[in-house]
């Protein structure tokens, strides 16, 4: 190893772990860097003041994405300035227009498009060094440590203080609450038998939790900025999609030990962030969409293989995919780029694009659901930029219905046993509203406002579809339990900014009404 690399490595090892300390260190460093030009210094100072707490002191990402030229390739500078001024729809990014004048915004843009003076690295070696066995497999309990139905538990992520609550899905009583890593994002994923749940945090930590013994099993940091994780259909492999570095990471699901780091590259020097990765159980594979290379990758890691290096199957597309959805048979991927005018359908068997989709409102396809309407299988998705839900026939790919809502929505849910689909109005003045839609008439039959003025979002049903649980996204928030037939409130459980709720049974049976 050369001395510079060793020094860099040492420097990285010494990185302060707390954002506050890192911020102080950065400010001190700025004071010493006399040669910085005035605008560059101004940008760095503005960054330390306003951005570092979410995007990381070194711009490597945290709650927010990494702000490095490579990650901003698809964002023009004037668009970046607009995001700084006005915030970003469909994310936690607020606007700073009232705090920063035009010169400071310009300096900030300059700063975030300036390359780092080192290449952030998160190699196999770094990953291995972070792995920690918290409870050895031999010490885990042999039966659930409580009386509740282990398959009707809900895992509720509470973003307010970075905790998760395990909820008895019959009595709606919390049975356990534990600390999580900072800023979990994406759906936690379950082992196929529902015993274990895996969490991913935005800053790359993957944790495995035993839902019988109610204790963590292991954890590992698989990336610097992570999108999500997936578990293979046979439960043996965990795949992690990273923004930074540009990798897919495969872990052994038993103890989170590293199996493989797969660099995401087109083979011609271009690398890419991974938009998301999902398990495709009937295909015995993982499927990943890429953000900077217009390709879908399929990783055949299921079955008893997967112990050797994985060769991704690459499907070349004519546009990027930021978000996607599988048809129930996992034959087709319905995907869209955030800035696209249309979505696209890819046939995974043939490896080709087969249709365009009429989706132009920034669809949040990851939260789409399906049901049967007039004998045909339809999928429905809310949009992050438009107050409507689009309903698409999954045989013809035609839009069969558009339901106008009171504003753009984030999450949509239903259940095989429920006649209704629920969609939130996450953005705008009606963000406290949730619509209940009749799945056959496509009419809104009820608009609920469980806590006027507070964001109401993300529904999940219990295992038999009799109750629907809804989050009030507020530090003094709650999970509100509704009778899914009468739409009457049954119970309200105080929680600290609860975000997603995940029912074990619905997830492991791949219910048509929830995300997988
Ligand atoms: Fe999410 C799931 C992408 C912003 C809360 N979000 C997902 C998934 C993707 C995604 C690809 C599916 C992963 C999975 O289930 O494995 N989210 C994005 C974005 O690109 C976006 C718009 C910008 C970003 O900042 O990354 C974004 N998401 C947010 C938020 O601002 C939310 C509301 C708050 C937060 O936690 O940051 C948010 N996203 C969620 C939740 C899920 C999710 C709760 C899981 C939904 C589920 O039920 O499965």
mmCIF file of C-alpha atoms in Angstrom, residues 251-435:
data_model
loop_
_atom_site.group_PDB
_atom_site.id
_atom_site.type_symbol
_atom_site.label_atom_id
_atom_site.label_comp_id
_atom_site.label_asym_id
_atom_site.label_seq_id
_atom_site.Cartn_x
_atom_site.Cartn_y
_atom_site.Cartn_z
ATOM 1 C CA UNK A 251 -24.530 -10.517 2.494
ATOM 2 C CA UNK A 252 -25.109 -13.901 4.063
ATOM 3 C CA UNK A 253 -28.558 -13.573 5.654
ATOM 4 C CA UNK A 254 -27.555 -15.741 8.640
ATOM 5 C CA UNK A 255 -24.934 -13.465 10.129
ATOM 6 C CA UNK A 256 -24.608 -10.564 7.648
ATOM 7 C CA UNK A 257 -21.119 -11.655 6.694
ATOM 8 C CA UNK A 258 -19.998 -10.338 3.329
ATOM 9 C CA UNK A 259 -20.472 -12.585 0.306
ATOM 10 C CA UNK A 260 -19.627 -10.168 -2.459
ATOM 11 C CA UNK A 261 -19.302 -6.529 -3.457
ATOM 12 C CA UNK A 262 -20.490 -6.051 -7.037
ATOM 13 C CA UNK A 263 -19.222 -2.821 -8.644
ATOM 14 C CA UNK A 264 -22.000 -1.220 -10.688
ATOM 15 C CA UNK A 265 -20.405 -0.270 -13.978
ATOM 16 C CA UNK A 266 -21.282 -0.453 -17.654
ATOM 17 C CA UNK A 267 -17.896 -1.959 -18.427
ATOM 18 C CA UNK A 268 -16.796 1.205 -20.261
ATOM 19 C CA UNK A 269 -15.794 3.214 -17.226
ATOM 20 C CA UNK A 270 -19.198 4.604 -16.338
ATOM 21 C CA UNK A 271 -20.481 3.731 -12.857
ATOM 22 C CA UNK A 272 -23.925 4.138 -11.368
ATOM 23 C CA UNK A 273 -25.902 4.575 -8.202
ATOM 24 C CA UNK A 274 -28.475 1.846 -7.623
ATOM 25 C CA UNK A 275 -32.080 3.110 -7.474
ATOM 26 C CA UNK A 276 -33.392 0.070 -5.596
ATOM 27 C CA UNK A 277 -33.070 -3.703 -5.391
ATOM 28 C CA UNK A 278 -35.896 -6.196 -4.814
ATOM 29 C CA UNK A 279 -36.126 -9.952 -4.452
ATOM 30 C CA UNK A 280 -37.972 -11.692 -7.313
ATOM 31 C CA UNK A 281 -38.749 -15.062 -5.650
ATOM 32 C CA UNK A 282 -40.356 -16.857 -8.640
ATOM 33 C CA UNK A 283 -37.341 -15.863 -10.763
ATOM 34 C CA UNK A 284 -34.852 -16.958 -8.087
ATOM 35 C CA UNK A 285 -33.122 -13.653 -8.416
ATOM 36 C CA UNK A 286 -32.747 -10.069 -7.280
ATOM 37 C CA UNK A 287 -33.656 -7.282 -9.693
ATOM 38 C CA UNK A 288 -32.015 -3.860 -9.424
ATOM 39 C CA UNK A 289 -32.617 -0.609 -11.288
ATOM 40 C CA UNK A 290 -29.786 1.845 -11.906
ATOM 41 C CA UNK A 291 -29.867 5.601 -11.674
ATOM 42 C CA UNK A 292 -26.990 6.640 -13.917
ATOM 43 C CA UNK A 293 -26.844 3.818 -16.471
ATOM 44 C CA UNK A 294 -30.060 2.971 -18.346
ATOM 45 C CA UNK A 295 -30.037 -0.707 -17.456
ATOM 46 C CA UNK A 296 -31.867 -3.175 -15.225
ATOM 47 C CA UNK A 297 -29.704 -5.803 -13.601
ATOM 48 C CA UNK A 298 -30.854 -9.247 -12.582
ATOM 49 C CA UNK A 299 -28.731 -11.160 -10.089
ATOM 50 C CA UNK A 300 -29.323 -14.915 -10.032
ATOM 51 C CA UNK A 301 -28.450 -15.669 -6.432
ATOM 52 C CA UNK A 302 -31.288 -17.788 -5.156
ATOM 53 C CA UNK A 303 -31.568 -21.578 -4.988
ATOM 54 C CA UNK A 304 -28.535 -23.337 -3.657
ATOM 55 C CA UNK A 305 -26.166 -21.372 -5.832
ATOM 56 C CA UNK A 306 -24.927 -17.947 -4.998
ATOM 57 C CA UNK A 307 -21.810 -19.021 -3.176
ATOM 58 C CA UNK A 308 -19.544 -18.001 -6.042
ATOM 59 C CA UNK A 309 -19.284 -14.622 -7.752
ATOM 60 C CA UNK A 310 -22.531 -13.436 -9.298
ATOM 61 C CA UNK A 311 -22.648 -12.327 -12.908
ATOM 62 C CA UNK A 312 -25.427 -9.796 -13.396
ATOM 63 C CA UNK A 313 -27.710 -10.196 -16.379
ATOM 64 C CA UNK A 314 -27.991 -6.727 -17.929
ATOM 65 C CA UNK A 315 -31.089 -5.478 -19.689
ATOM 66 C CA UNK A 316 -30.353 -2.310 -21.627
ATOM 67 C CA UNK A 317 -33.138 0.302 -21.597
ATOM 68 C CA UNK A 318 -33.730 3.600 -23.343
ATOM 69 C CA UNK A 319 -34.173 5.479 -20.062
ATOM 70 C CA UNK A 320 -33.116 5.283 -16.424
ATOM 71 C CA UNK A 321 -35.382 3.807 -13.754
ATOM 72 C CA UNK A 322 -35.697 5.508 -10.395
ATOM 73 C CA UNK A 323 -38.574 3.445 -9.113
ATOM 74 C CA UNK A 324 -40.260 0.248 -10.245
ATOM 75 C CA UNK A 325 -42.931 -2.321 -9.574
ATOM 76 C CA UNK A 326 -43.294 -6.030 -10.453
ATOM 77 C CA UNK A 327 -46.447 -7.546 -11.878
ATOM 78 C CA UNK A 328 -47.644 -10.297 -9.479
ATOM 79 C CA UNK A 329 -46.048 -13.068 -11.570
ATOM 80 C CA UNK A 330 -42.739 -11.139 -11.600
ATOM 81 C CA UNK A 331 -42.639 -11.386 -15.385
ATOM 82 C CA UNK A 332 -42.765 -7.634 -15.969
ATOM 83 C CA UNK A 333 -41.205 -4.584 -14.375
ATOM 84 C CA UNK A 334 -43.184 -1.342 -14.558
ATOM 85 C CA UNK A 335 -40.686 1.466 -14.070
ATOM 86 C CA UNK A 336 -40.190 5.198 -14.428
ATOM 87 C CA UNK A 337 -37.496 7.802 -14.119
ATOM 88 C CA UNK A 338 -38.256 10.762 -11.889
ATOM 89 C CA UNK A 339 -37.821 13.222 -14.755
ATOM 90 C CA UNK A 340 -39.457 11.122 -17.458
ATOM 91 C CA UNK A 341 -42.644 11.917 -19.332
ATOM 92 C CA UNK A 342 -43.622 8.269 -19.438
ATOM 93 C CA UNK A 343 -42.987 5.046 -17.629
ATOM 94 C CA UNK A 344 -41.883 1.852 -19.342
ATOM 95 C CA UNK A 345 -42.625 -1.863 -19.100
ATOM 96 C CA UNK A 346 -39.803 -4.386 -19.305
ATOM 97 C CA UNK A 347 -40.352 -8.080 -19.957
ATOM 98 C CA UNK A 348 -37.862 -9.790 -17.652
ATOM 99 C CA UNK A 349 -38.106 -13.105 -19.468
ATOM 100 C CA UNK A 350 -37.285 -11.692 -22.896
ATOM 101 C CA UNK A 351 -35.074 -8.940 -21.540
ATOM 102 C CA UNK A 352 -36.673 -6.153 -23.572
ATOM 103 C CA UNK A 353 -38.859 -3.115 -23.134
ATOM 104 C CA UNK A 354 -42.357 -3.993 -24.314
ATOM 105 C CA UNK A 355 -44.425 -0.873 -23.732
ATOM 106 C CA UNK A 356 -44.610 2.714 -22.561
ATOM 107 C CA UNK A 357 -46.804 3.652 -19.631
ATOM 108 C CA UNK A 358 -48.895 6.796 -19.320
ATOM 109 C CA UNK A 359 -47.278 7.967 -16.119
ATOM 110 C CA UNK A 360 -46.072 11.547 -16.082
ATOM 111 C CA UNK A 361 -46.639 12.727 -12.517
ATOM 112 C CA UNK A 362 -43.536 11.258 -10.887
ATOM 113 C CA UNK A 363 -45.201 7.960 -9.974
ATOM 114 C CA UNK A 364 -44.167 6.344 -6.714
ATOM 115 C CA UNK A 365 -44.216 2.872 -8.205
ATOM 116 C CA UNK A 366 -42.568 1.240 -5.215
ATOM 117 C CA UNK A 367 -45.830 1.737 -3.348
ATOM 118 C CA UNK A 368 -48.102 0.459 -6.107
ATOM 119 C CA UNK A 369 -50.650 -2.287 -5.447
ATOM 120 C CA UNK A 370 -52.733 -4.637 -7.606
ATOM 121 C CA UNK A 371 -56.256 -6.091 -7.582
ATOM 122 C CA UNK A 372 -58.801 -7.574 -9.970
ATOM 123 C CA UNK A 373 -61.150 -5.123 -11.685
ATOM 124 C CA UNK A 374 -63.757 -6.412 -14.164
ATOM 125 C CA UNK A 375 -61.815 -9.626 -14.554
ATOM 126 C CA UNK A 376 -58.488 -7.987 -15.246
ATOM 127 C CA UNK A 377 -55.478 -7.473 -13.040
ATOM 128 C CA UNK A 378 -54.818 -3.784 -12.534
ATOM 129 C CA UNK A 379 -52.072 -1.929 -10.707
ATOM 130 C CA UNK A 380 -52.511 1.475 -9.130
ATOM 131 C CA UNK A 381 -49.922 4.038 -8.174
ATOM 132 C CA UNK A 382 -49.973 7.494 -6.575
ATOM 133 C CA UNK A 383 -47.764 10.287 -7.920
ATOM 134 C CA UNK A 384 -45.312 12.475 -6.068
ATOM 135 C CA UNK A 385 -46.029 15.513 -8.238
ATOM 136 C CA UNK A 386 -49.687 15.177 -9.142
ATOM 137 C CA UNK A 387 -52.847 14.797 -7.122
ATOM 138 C CA UNK A 388 -54.018 11.616 -8.774
ATOM 139 C CA UNK A 389 -53.887 7.862 -8.712
ATOM 140 C CA UNK A 390 -53.378 6.057 -12.023
ATOM 141 C CA UNK A 391 -54.907 2.611 -12.552
ATOM 142 C CA UNK A 392 -53.265 0.507 -15.280
ATOM 143 C CA UNK A 393 -54.309 -2.787 -16.892
ATOM 144 C CA UNK A 394 -51.326 -5.136 -16.509
ATOM 145 C CA UNK A 395 -52.224 -7.060 -19.679
ATOM 146 C CA UNK A 396 -52.600 -4.158 -22.122
ATOM 147 C CA UNK A 397 -50.608 -1.528 -20.168
ATOM 148 C CA UNK A 398 -53.421 0.940 -20.812
ATOM 149 C CA UNK A 399 -54.608 3.405 -18.214
ATOM 150 C CA UNK A 400 -58.095 2.288 -17.216
ATOM 151 C CA UNK A 401 -58.772 4.920 -14.593
ATOM 152 C CA UNK A 402 -57.509 8.140 -13.072
ATOM 153 C CA UNK A 403 -58.675 9.104 -9.613
ATOM 154 C CA UNK A 404 -58.266 12.724 -8.681
ATOM 155 C CA UNK A 405 -57.009 13.242 -5.116
ATOM 156 C CA UNK A 406 -56.552 16.320 -2.932
ATOM 157 C CA UNK A 407 -52.803 16.368 -3.578
ATOM 158 C CA UNK A 408 -49.772 14.230 -4.488
ATOM 159 C CA UNK A 409 -49.511 11.008 -2.490
ATOM 160 C CA UNK A 410 -46.675 8.790 -1.314
ATOM 161 C CA UNK A 411 -48.165 5.463 -0.259
ATOM 162 C CA UNK A 412 -51.030 3.263 -1.375
ATOM 163 C CA UNK A 413 -52.351 0.123 0.324
ATOM 164 C CA UNK A 414 -55.082 -2.476 0.292
ATOM 165 C CA UNK A 415 -55.656 -6.143 1.154
ATOM 166 C CA UNK A 416 -57.178 -9.149 -0.660
ATOM 167 C CA UNK A 417 -60.060 -9.098 1.858
ATOM 168 C CA UNK A 418 -60.823 -5.396 1.606
ATOM 169 C CA UNK A 419 -62.976 -3.669 -1.026
ATOM 170 C CA UNK A 420 -61.019 -0.464 -0.451
ATOM 171 C CA UNK A 421 -57.633 0.964 -1.410
ATOM 172 C CA UNK A 422 -56.188 3.701 0.805
ATOM 173 C CA UNK A 423 -53.982 6.496 -0.513
ATOM 174 C CA UNK A 424 -52.460 9.389 1.400
ATOM 175 C CA UNK A 425 -52.183 13.034 0.365
ATOM 176 C CA UNK A 426 -48.630 13.552 1.519
ATOM 177 C CA UNK A 427 -47.935 16.982 0.079
ATOM 178 C CA UNK A 428 -49.683 20.354 0.143
ATOM 179 C CA UNK A 429 -52.455 21.844 2.226
ATOM 180 C CA UNK A 430 -54.385 18.550 2.453
ATOM 181 C CA UNK A 431 -51.505 16.477 3.763
ATOM 182 C CA UNK A 432 -53.673 15.562 6.761
ATOM 183 C CA UNK A 433 -56.119 13.700 4.494
ATOM 184 C CA UNK A 434 -56.248 10.059 3.453
ATOM 185 C CA UNK A 435 -58.649 8.882 0.751
#
